[in-house]
mmCIF file of C-alpha atoms in Angstrom:
data_model
loop_
_atom_site.group_PDB
_atom_site.id
_atom_site.type_symbol
_atom_site.label_atom_id
_atom_site.label_comp_id
_atom_site.label_asym_id
_atom_site.label_seq_id
_atom_site.Cartn_x
_atom_site.Cartn_y
_atom_site.Cartn_z
ATOM 1 C CA MET A 1229 -0.114 0.149 -0.456
ATOM 2 C CA ASN A 1230 1.064 3.393 -1.033
ATOM 3 C CA ILE A 1231 1.538 6.794 1.508
ATOM 4 C CA ALA A 1232 -1.535 7.969 -0.424
ATOM 5 C CA GLN A 1233 -3.972 5.397 0.549
ATOM 6 C CA GLN A 1234 -2.138 4.409 3.650
ATOM 7 C CA ALA A 1235 -2.830 7.432 3.945
ATOM 8 C CA SER A 1236 -6.805 7.609 2.630
ATOM 9 C CA ALA A 1237 -7.456 4.684 4.586
ATOM 10 C CA LEU A 1238 -6.110 5.914 8.649
ATOM 11 C CA LEU A 1239 -8.745 8.901 7.540
ATOM 12 C CA ARG A 1240 -11.520 6.089 6.636
ATOM 13 C CA ALA A 1241 -10.920 4.435 10.091
ATOM 14 C CA HIS A 1242 -10.181 7.163 12.357
ATOM 15 C CA GLY A 1243 -12.029 10.269 10.214
ATOM 16 C CA PRO A 1244 -11.395 13.155 12.248
ATOM 17 C CA ALA A 1245 -8.593 12.010 14.628
ATOM 18 C CA ALA A 1246 -6.045 10.491 12.057
ATOM 19 C CA GLU A 1247 -3.807 13.158 12.228
ATOM 20 C CA ALA A 1248 -3.428 12.399 15.655
ATOM 21 C CA GLU A 1249 -2.528 8.885 15.286
ATOM 22 C CA ALA A 1250 -0.709 9.129 12.804
ATOM 23 C CA ALA A 1251 1.433 11.285 15.352
ATOM 24 C CA ALA A 1252 0.876 8.692 17.667
ATOM 25 C CA ARG A 1253 2.622 6.643 15.587
ATOM 26 C CA ILE A 1254 5.320 8.515 14.433
ATOM 27 C CA ARG A 1255 6.044 9.110 18.675
ATOM 28 C CA ALA A 1256 5.927 5.411 18.826
ATOM 29 C CA CYS A 1257 8.553 4.296 16.208
ATOM 30 C CA GLU A 1258 10.741 7.269 17.680
ATOM 31 C CA ALA A 1259 10.715 5.710 21.037
ATOM 32 C CA GLY A 1260 11.195 2.281 19.434
ATOM 33 C CA ARG A 1261 14.245 4.071 16.909
ATOM 34 C CA ARG A 1262 12.573 2.854 13.983
ATOM 35 C CA GLU A 1263 13.394 6.275 11.964
ATOM 36 C CA ASP A 1264 12.676 5.146 8.613
ATOM 37 C CA GLU A 1265 9.710 3.882 9.717
ATOM 38 C CA ALA A 1266 8.573 7.410 11.842
ATOM 39 C CA GLU A 1267 9.893 9.649 8.136
ATOM 40 C CA ASP A 1268 6.797 7.024 6.666
ATOM 41 C CA TRP A 1269 4.142 8.434 8.822
ATOM 42 C CA ARG A 1270 5.506 11.516 8.955
ATOM 43 C CA LYS A 1271 4.460 11.678 5.442
ATOM 44 C CA ILE A 1272 1.224 9.992 5.826
ATOM 45 C CA GLN A 1273 0.574 12.485 8.107
ATOM 46 C CA ARG A 1274 1.383 15.329 6.240
ATOM 47 C CA VAL A 1275 -0.778 14.003 3.682
ATOM 48 C CA ILE A 1276 -2.998 13.712 5.866
ATOM 49 C CA ARG A 1277 -3.271 17.153 6.611
ATOM 50 C CA GLU A 1278 -3.505 17.980 2.327
ATOM 51 C CA LEU A 1279 -7.092 15.524 2.350
ATOM 52 C CA ARG A 1280 -8.054 17.539 5.234
ATOM 53 C CA GLN A 1281 -8.260 21.160 3.295
#
């Protein structure tokens, strides 16, 4: 699944809380020192912001 698809799926699943969910996943990845995965979540978060505009 690509970034845009993941962002859309997160929006469908979490609605207005999707961006907060992405932020929580970013923090979890950073805490686990999974920087590549955290960067993917940052991209997803940016797409969510764009979709909500």
